[in-house]
XYZ file of C-alpha atoms in Angstrom:
539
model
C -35.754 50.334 -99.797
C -33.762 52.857 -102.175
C -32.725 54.525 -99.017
C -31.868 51.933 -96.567
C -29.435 50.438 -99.301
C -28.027 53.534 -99.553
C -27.463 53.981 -95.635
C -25.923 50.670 -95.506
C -23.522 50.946 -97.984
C -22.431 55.088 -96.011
C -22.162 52.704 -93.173
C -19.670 50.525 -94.877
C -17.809 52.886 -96.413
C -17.278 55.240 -93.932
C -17.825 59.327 -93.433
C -14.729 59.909 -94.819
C -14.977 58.058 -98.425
C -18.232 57.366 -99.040
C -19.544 61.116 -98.547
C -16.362 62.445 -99.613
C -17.048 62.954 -103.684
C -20.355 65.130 -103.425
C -22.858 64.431 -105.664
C -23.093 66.091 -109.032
C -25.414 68.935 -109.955
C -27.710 67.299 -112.438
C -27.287 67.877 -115.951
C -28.402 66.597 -119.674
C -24.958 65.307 -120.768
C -23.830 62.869 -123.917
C -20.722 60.816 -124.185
C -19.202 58.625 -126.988
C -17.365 55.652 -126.634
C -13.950 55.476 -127.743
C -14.541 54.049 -131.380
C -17.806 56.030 -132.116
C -20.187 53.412 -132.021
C -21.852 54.366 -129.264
C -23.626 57.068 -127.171
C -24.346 57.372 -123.628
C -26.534 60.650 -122.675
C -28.666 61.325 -119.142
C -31.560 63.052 -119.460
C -33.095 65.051 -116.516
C -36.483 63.338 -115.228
C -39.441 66.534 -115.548
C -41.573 64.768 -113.323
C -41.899 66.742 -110.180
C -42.630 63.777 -107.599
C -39.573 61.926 -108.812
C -37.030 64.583 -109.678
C -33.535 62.489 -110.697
C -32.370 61.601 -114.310
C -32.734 58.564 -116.958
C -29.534 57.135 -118.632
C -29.452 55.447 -122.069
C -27.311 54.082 -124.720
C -27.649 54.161 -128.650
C -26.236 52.444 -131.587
C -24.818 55.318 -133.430
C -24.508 52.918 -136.921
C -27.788 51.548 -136.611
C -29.157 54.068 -134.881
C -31.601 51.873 -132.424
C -31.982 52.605 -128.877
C -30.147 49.939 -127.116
C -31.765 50.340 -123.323
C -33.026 53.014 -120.840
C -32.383 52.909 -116.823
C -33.778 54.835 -114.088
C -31.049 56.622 -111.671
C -30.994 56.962 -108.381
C -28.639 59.325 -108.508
C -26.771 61.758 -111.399
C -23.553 61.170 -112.826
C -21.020 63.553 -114.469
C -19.671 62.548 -117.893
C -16.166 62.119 -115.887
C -18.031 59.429 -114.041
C -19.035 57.246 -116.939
C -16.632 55.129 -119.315
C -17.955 53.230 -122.259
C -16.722 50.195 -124.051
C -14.827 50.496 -127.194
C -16.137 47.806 -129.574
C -19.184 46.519 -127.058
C -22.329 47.748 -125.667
C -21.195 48.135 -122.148
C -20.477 50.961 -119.619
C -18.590 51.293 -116.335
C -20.127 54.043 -113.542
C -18.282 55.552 -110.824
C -20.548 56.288 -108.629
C -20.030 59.220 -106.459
C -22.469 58.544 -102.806
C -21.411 55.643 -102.186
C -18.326 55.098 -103.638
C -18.806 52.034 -106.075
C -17.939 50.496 -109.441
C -21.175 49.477 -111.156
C -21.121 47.649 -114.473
C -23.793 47.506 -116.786
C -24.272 44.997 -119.407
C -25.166 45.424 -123.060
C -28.838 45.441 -121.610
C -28.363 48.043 -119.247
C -28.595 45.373 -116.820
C -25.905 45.247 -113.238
C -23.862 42.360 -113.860
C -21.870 43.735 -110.513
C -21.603 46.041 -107.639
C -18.218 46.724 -106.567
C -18.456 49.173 -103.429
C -14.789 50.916 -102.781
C -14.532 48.767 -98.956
C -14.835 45.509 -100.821
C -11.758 46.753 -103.250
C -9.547 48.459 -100.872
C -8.201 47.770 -97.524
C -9.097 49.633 -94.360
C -5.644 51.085 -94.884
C -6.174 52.066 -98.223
C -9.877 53.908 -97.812
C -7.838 55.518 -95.234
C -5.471 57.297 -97.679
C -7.279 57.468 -100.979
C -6.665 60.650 -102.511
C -9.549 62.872 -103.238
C -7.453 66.131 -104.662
C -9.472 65.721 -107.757
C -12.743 64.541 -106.296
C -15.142 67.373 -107.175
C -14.075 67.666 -110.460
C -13.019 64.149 -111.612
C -13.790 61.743 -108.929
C -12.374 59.542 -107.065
C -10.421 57.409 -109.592
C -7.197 58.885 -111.378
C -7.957 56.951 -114.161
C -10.754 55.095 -116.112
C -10.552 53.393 -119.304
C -11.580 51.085 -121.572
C -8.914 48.496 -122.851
C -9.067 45.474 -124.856
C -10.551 43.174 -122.426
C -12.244 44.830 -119.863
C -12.403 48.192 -118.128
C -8.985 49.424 -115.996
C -9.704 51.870 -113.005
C -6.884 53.367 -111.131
C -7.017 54.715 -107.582
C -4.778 57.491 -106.259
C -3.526 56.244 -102.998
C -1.417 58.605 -100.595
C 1.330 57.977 -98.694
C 0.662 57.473 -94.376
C 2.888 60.132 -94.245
C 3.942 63.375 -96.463
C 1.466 65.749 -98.478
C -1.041 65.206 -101.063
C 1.314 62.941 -103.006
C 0.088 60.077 -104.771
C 3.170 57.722 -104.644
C 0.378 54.499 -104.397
C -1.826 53.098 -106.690
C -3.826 50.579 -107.377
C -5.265 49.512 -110.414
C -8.530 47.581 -110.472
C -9.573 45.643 -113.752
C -12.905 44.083 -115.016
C -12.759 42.086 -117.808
C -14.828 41.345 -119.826
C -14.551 37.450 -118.787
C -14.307 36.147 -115.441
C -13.955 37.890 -112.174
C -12.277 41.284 -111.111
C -8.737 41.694 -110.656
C -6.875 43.964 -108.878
C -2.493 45.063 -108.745
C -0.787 44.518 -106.678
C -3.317 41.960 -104.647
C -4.460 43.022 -101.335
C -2.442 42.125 -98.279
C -3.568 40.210 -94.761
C -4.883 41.943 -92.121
C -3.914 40.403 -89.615
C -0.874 41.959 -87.286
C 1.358 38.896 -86.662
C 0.691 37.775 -90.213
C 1.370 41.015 -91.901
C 4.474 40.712 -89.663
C 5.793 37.602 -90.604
C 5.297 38.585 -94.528
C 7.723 42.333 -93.556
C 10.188 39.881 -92.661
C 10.409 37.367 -95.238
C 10.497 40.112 -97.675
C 13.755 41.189 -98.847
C 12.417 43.688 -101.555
C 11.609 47.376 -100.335
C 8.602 48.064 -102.313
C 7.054 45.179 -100.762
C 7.638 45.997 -97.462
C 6.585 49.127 -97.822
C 3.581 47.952 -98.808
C 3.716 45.497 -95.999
C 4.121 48.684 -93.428
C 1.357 50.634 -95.229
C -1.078 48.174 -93.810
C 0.494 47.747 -90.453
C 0.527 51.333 -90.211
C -3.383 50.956 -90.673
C -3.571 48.859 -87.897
C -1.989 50.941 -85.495
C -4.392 54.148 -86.045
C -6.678 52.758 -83.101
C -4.838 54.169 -80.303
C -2.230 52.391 -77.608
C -4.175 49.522 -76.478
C -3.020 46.018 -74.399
C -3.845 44.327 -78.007
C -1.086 45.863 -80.212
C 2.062 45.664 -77.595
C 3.854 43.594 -80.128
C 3.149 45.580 -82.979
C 4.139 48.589 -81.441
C 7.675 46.486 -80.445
C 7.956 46.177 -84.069
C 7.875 50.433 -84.391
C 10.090 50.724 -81.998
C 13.048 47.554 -83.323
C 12.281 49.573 -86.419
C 13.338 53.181 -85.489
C 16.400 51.745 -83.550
C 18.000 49.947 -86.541
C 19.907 51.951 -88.032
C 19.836 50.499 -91.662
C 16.533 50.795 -91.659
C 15.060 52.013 -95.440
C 14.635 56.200 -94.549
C 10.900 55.612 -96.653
C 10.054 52.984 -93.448
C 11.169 55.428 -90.828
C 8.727 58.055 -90.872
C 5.438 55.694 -90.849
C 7.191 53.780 -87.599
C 7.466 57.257 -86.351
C 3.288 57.820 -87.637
C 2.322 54.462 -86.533
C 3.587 54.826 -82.951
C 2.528 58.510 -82.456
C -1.125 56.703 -82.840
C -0.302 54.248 -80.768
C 2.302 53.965 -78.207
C 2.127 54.749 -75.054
C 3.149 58.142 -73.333
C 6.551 56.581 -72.236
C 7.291 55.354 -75.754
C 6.421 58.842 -77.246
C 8.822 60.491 -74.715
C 11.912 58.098 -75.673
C 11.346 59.388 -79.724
C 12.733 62.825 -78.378
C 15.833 60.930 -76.772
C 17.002 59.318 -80.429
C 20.057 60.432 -81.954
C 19.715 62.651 -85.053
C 18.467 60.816 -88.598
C 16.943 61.332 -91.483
C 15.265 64.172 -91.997
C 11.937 62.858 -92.872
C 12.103 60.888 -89.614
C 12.768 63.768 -87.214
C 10.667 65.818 -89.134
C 7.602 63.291 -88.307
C 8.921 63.015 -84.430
C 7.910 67.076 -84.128
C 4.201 66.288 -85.754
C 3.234 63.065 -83.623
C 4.388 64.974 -80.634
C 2.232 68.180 -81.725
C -0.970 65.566 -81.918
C 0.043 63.490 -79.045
C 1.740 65.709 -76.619
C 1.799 68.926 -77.118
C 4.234 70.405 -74.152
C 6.912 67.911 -75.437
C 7.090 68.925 -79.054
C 8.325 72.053 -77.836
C 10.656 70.602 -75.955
C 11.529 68.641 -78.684
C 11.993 71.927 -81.131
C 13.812 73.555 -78.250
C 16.480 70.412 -78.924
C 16.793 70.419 -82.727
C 17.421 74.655 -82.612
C 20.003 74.223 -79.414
C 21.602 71.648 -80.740
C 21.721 72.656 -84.420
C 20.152 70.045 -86.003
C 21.797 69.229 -89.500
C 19.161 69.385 -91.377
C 17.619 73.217 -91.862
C 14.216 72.073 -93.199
C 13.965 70.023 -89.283
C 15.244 73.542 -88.005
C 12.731 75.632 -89.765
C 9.912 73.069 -88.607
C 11.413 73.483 -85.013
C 11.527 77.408 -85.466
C 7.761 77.314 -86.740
C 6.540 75.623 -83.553
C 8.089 77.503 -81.094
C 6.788 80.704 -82.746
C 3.246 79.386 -83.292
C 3.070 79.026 -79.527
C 3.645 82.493 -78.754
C 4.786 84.212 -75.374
C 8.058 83.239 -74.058
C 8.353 80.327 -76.739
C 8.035 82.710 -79.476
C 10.905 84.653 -78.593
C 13.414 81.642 -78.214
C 11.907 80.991 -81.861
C 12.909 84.030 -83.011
C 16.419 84.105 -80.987
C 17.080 81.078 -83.018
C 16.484 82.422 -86.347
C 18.500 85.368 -85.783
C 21.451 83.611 -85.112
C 20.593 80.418 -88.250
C 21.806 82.077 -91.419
C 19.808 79.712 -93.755
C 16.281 80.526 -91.326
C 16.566 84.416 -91.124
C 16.776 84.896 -94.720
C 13.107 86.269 -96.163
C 11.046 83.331 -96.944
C 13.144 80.546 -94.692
C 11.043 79.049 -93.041
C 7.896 78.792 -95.983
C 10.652 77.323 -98.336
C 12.342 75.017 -95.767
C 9.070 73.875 -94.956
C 8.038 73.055 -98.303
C 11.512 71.219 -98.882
C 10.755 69.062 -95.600
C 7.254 68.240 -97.237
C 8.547 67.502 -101.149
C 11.561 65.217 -99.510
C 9.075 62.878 -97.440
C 7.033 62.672 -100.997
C 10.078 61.667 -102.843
C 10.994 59.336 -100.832
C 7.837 57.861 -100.009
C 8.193 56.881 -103.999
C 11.400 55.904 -105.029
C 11.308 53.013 -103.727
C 8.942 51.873 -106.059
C 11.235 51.977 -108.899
C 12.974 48.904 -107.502
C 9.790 47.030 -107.612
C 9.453 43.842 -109.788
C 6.084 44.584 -110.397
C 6.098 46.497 -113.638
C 2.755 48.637 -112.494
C 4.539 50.011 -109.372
C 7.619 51.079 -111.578
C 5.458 52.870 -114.024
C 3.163 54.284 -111.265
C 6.245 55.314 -109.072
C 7.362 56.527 -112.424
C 4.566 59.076 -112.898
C 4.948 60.128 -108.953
C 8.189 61.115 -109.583
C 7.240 62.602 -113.053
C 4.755 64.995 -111.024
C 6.797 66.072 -108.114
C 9.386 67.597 -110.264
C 6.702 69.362 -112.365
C 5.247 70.735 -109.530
C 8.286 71.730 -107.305
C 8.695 74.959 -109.226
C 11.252 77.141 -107.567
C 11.624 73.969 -105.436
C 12.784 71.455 -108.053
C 16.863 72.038 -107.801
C 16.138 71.440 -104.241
C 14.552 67.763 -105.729
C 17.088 67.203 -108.302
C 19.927 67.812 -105.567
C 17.950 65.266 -103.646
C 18.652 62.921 -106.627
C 21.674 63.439 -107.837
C 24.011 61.137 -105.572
C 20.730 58.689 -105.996
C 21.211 58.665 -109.758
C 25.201 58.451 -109.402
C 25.044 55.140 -107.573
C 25.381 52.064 -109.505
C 22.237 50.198 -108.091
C 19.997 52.800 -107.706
C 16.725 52.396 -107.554
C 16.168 55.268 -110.378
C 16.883 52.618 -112.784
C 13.557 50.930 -112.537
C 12.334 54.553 -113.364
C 14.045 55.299 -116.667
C 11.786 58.274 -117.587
C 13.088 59.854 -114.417
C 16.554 59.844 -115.211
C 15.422 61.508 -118.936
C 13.941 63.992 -117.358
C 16.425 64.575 -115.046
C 18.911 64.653 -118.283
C 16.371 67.376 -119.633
C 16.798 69.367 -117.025
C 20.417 69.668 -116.562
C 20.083 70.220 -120.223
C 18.082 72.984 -119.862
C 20.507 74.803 -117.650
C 23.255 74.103 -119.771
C 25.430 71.521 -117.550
C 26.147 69.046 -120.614
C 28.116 66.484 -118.641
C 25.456 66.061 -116.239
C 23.225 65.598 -118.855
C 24.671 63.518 -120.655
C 25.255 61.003 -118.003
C 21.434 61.394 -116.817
C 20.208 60.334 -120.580
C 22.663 58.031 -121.412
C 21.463 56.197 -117.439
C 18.042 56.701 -118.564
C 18.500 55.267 -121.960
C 20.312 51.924 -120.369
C 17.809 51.254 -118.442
C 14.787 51.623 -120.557
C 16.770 49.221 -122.815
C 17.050 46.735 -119.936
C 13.030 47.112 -119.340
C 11.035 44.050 -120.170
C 7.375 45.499 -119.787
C 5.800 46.520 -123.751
C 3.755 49.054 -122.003
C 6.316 50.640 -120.433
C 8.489 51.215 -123.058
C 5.516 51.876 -125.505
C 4.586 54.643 -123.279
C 8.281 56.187 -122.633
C 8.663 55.956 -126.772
C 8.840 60.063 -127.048
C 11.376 60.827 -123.864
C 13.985 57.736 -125.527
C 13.734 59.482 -128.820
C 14.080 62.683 -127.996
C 16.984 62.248 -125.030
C 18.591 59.796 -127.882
C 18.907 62.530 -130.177
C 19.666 64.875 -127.365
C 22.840 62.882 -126.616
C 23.665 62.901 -130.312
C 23.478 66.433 -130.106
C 25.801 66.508 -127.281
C 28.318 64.036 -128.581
C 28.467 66.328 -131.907
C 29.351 69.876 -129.752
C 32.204 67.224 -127.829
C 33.246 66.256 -131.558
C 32.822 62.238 -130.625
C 31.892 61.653 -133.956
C 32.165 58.263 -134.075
C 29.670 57.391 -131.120
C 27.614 59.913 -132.148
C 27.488 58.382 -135.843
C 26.960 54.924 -134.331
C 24.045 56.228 -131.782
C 22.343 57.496 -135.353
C 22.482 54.723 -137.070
C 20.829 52.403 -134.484
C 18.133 54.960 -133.939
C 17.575 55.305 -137.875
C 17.526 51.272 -137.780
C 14.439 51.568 -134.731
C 11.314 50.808 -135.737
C 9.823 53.959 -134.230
C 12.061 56.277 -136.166
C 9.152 57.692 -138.095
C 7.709 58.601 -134.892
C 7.194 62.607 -134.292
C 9.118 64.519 -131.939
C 10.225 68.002 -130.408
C 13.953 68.420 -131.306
C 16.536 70.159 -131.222
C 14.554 71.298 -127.890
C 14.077 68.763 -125.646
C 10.270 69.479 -125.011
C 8.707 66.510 -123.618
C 10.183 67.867 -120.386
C 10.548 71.282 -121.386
C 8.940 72.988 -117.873
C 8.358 76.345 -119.431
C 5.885 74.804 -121.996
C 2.421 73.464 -121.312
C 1.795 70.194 -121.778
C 1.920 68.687 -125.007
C 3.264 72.216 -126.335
C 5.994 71.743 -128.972
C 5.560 73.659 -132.221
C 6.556 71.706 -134.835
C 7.331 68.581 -134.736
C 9.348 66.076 -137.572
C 10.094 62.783 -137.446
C 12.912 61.132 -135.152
C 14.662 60.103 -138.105
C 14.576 63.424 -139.684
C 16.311 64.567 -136.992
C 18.704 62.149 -137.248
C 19.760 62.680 -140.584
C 20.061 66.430 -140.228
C 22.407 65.636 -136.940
C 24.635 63.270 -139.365
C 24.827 65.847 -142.337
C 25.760 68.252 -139.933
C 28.598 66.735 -138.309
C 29.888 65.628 -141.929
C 30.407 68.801 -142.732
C 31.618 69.449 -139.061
C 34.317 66.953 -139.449
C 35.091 67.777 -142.736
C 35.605 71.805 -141.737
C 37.665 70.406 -138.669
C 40.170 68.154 -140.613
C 40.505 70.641 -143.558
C 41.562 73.553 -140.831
C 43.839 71.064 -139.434
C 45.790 70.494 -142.953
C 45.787 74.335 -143.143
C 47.814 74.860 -140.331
């Protein structure tokens, strides 16, 4: 019985979810819950004939055995979250992929396999980067009412980066929950909604899902949804995010013909072009080198395309590896040592960034703070890459409705940074942006959770205002942060750690309040002022 459930449920899911997480090694673990109260531990089972493991919780106050379960499987202490306040516990079960939650009896009070919480589209691209270690959820917790799951979701197109999420929520009251909702599946529908939409989130969303539907291969059945690929790649304002998964969705499948008119468009964006050269490596083979053979002759503008182009012409070898290699010769960015690794990496880190952005412009508070954290990690792990990103971003952040606004902590950190190398203008305009907009944000948990980047790039600017002797603002700035109710809060200053990339995480030293700071900053450019106006009189 044990095992037919379980064969149903692989069926379900799929080879490449369900089977994807491998099963824990068992071992005796014990977890707390959040407040103490409770303990969760698994205990290995010593009885040769039915090898597995035993889970049960205690009352740590009372000390009395709350309930005992057999397992059919093991679980990792990464795969178990307990309540805070309440005898219950979440499991993330590894094979299959499920959500089981137990009540204060160690009873199931529900099943949730990953198929019935994500779409087709979305099993598709869940990100397992972190599987072995920590599972297949980014991020399980236990909140006030319920538990909170979230689930890395990649891009259709681009690298490992996890620019969508989805957040799934069981409360401790009524039925599960899940942001943002899933959408139709059905072609013409999903169609009608991309056009009604005016926001770009949304319909990037909205294309996610198409994009799903198009991974079967050209068939009679889809004509009209590969039309809308096609309308798509030949309107020209088109979002540049959109672009690539047309360019995806109709490598899987349009027809021969179709393929062989994606070689004839005029040059684009980047990302877009970039994505032509890979669905003609899967689809047809002999045309992507034709197709590389046209960005090198004609110079394509972009020299991450070029260094793509270059790379398949001199993986093919023979004759097509020496045109490669003509090329680079006479391409002063491609024959430099290292070209073509770092171009490549820039064409992969530009269709991640903007895959995200534009999820800042969401309504949906979630998607801001999840494209948020996207963002957040690209530009911590660009390394020797990241002035390539923060070019990227520059004229995004000079426009007056960018979408960087709905991503305050971006801008911060893109203040920090500048900051770091000493360009105070730039810096200054990034914080003072970033600032702005976080004051314009409506969500408490946003701005609860971007509390240490405002203080410390409001104190930063301070700082800045005092070496362009702006007193006055400066002053002013001061007193409304000494007037905040989170000036007692600690923080890294005069350095602007929280984004300082040559720390670890969390490093700072020491750390005084924001207020502290503040005062220091004020004294300071008294006596500043007051040094300044007496050498005036002198002379």
């Amino acid at each position: 019985m044990i095992w037919g459930r379980l064969l149903a449920m692989l069926l379900l899911l799929g080879p490449g979810v369900a089977m994807a997480c491998s099963p824990r090694m068992p071992w005796p673990w014990k977890k707390r819950s959040p407040d103490g109260r409770h303990e969760l531990a698994q205990v290995l089972s010593r009885q040769s004939r039915n090898p597995g493991a035993t889970m049960s919780l205690r009352d740590l106050r009372t000390g009395r055995l709350l309930w005992t379960r057999n397992l059919e499987g093991t679980y990792g202490p990464e795969d178990v979250v307990l309540a805070s306040g309440r005898p219950q516990v979440l499991l993330l079960g590894r094979t299959p992929a499920a959500l089981t939650l137990l009540d204060a009896r160690g009873w199931e009070l529900g099943i949730w396999p990953l198929d019935k919480l994500l779409t087709p589209s979305e099993l598709r691209r869940l990100s397992l980067a972190r599987c072995d270690s920590e599972g297949w959820a980014r991020e399980a917790r236990s909140e006030e009412d319920g538990f909170s799951v979230t689930l890395p979701v990649r891009a259709p197109v681009g690298g490992g980066g996890e620019s969508r999420h989805i957040v799934v929520k069981l409360p401790w009251v009524g039925l599960f929950q899940r942001e943002p909702t899933a959408l139709a599946q059905e072609s013409a529908e999903l169609r009608r909604l991309f056009r009604t939409h005016t926001e770009e989130a949304e319909r990037l969303r909205i294309a996610d899902e198409l994009w799903g539907l198009s991974s079967g291969g050209p068939t009679k059945g889809n004509l009209e949804l590969r039309s809308f690929w096609l309308v798509m790649l030949q309107d020209s304002p088109s979002p540049r995010a959109l672009l690539p998964i047309a360019v995806d969705a109709l490598g899987a499948s349009g027809s021969q013909e179709e393929l062989r008119g994606l070689i004839r468009l005029p040059w684009g964006a980047p990302e877009r072009d970039a994505q032509i050269l890979q669905v003609l490596k899967r689809r047809l083979p002999d045309l992507a080198g034709d197709y590389a053979l046209r960005v090198l002759e004609e110079g394509h503008p972009a020299a991450p395309v070029r260094a793509l182009a270059a790379g398949e012409l001199l993986s093919r070898g023979g004759a097509a590896a020496e045109f490669g290699k003509t090329f680079i010769a006479r391409d002063a960015s491609l024959r430099a040592d290292g070209a073509l690794a770092r171009f490549t990496a820039q064409a992969e880190l530009a269709q991640e960034l903007w895959q995200a952005l534009p999820f800042c412009g969401s309504s949906r508070a979630l998607l801001r703070a999840q494209a948020t954290r996207s963002l957040e990690a690209l530009l911590r792990d660009a390394k020797e890459q990241r002035p390539f990103v923060q070019e990227l971003l520059r004229p995004v952040s000079s426009a007056p409705d960018t979408a960087l606004v709905g991503c305050s902590e971006v801008l911060l950190m893109l203040g920090a940074l500048a900051d770091q190398t000493g360009d105070a203008p730039e810096a200054l305009r990034l914080y003072t942006a970033g600032l702005e907009a976080l004051a314009a944000e409506t969500s408490a948990a946003r701005l609860e959770a971007a509390q240490g980047p405002r203080l410390e790039a409001t104190l930063r600017v301070a700082a800045l205002l005092k070496e362009a002797r702006e007193w006055r603002k400066m002053e002013a700035l001061l007193q409304e942060l000494l007037a905040d109710p989170a000036r007692r809060n600690p923080v890294c200053i005069p350095k602007p750690r929280v984004y300082d990339f040559s720390q670890t995480p969390g490093a700072c030293g020491k750390k005084q309040p924001a207020e502290t700071v503040a005062r220091q900053l004020l004294r300071e450019s008294k006596a500043e002022n007051l040094e300044g106006r007496n050498s005036e009189g002198k002379r």
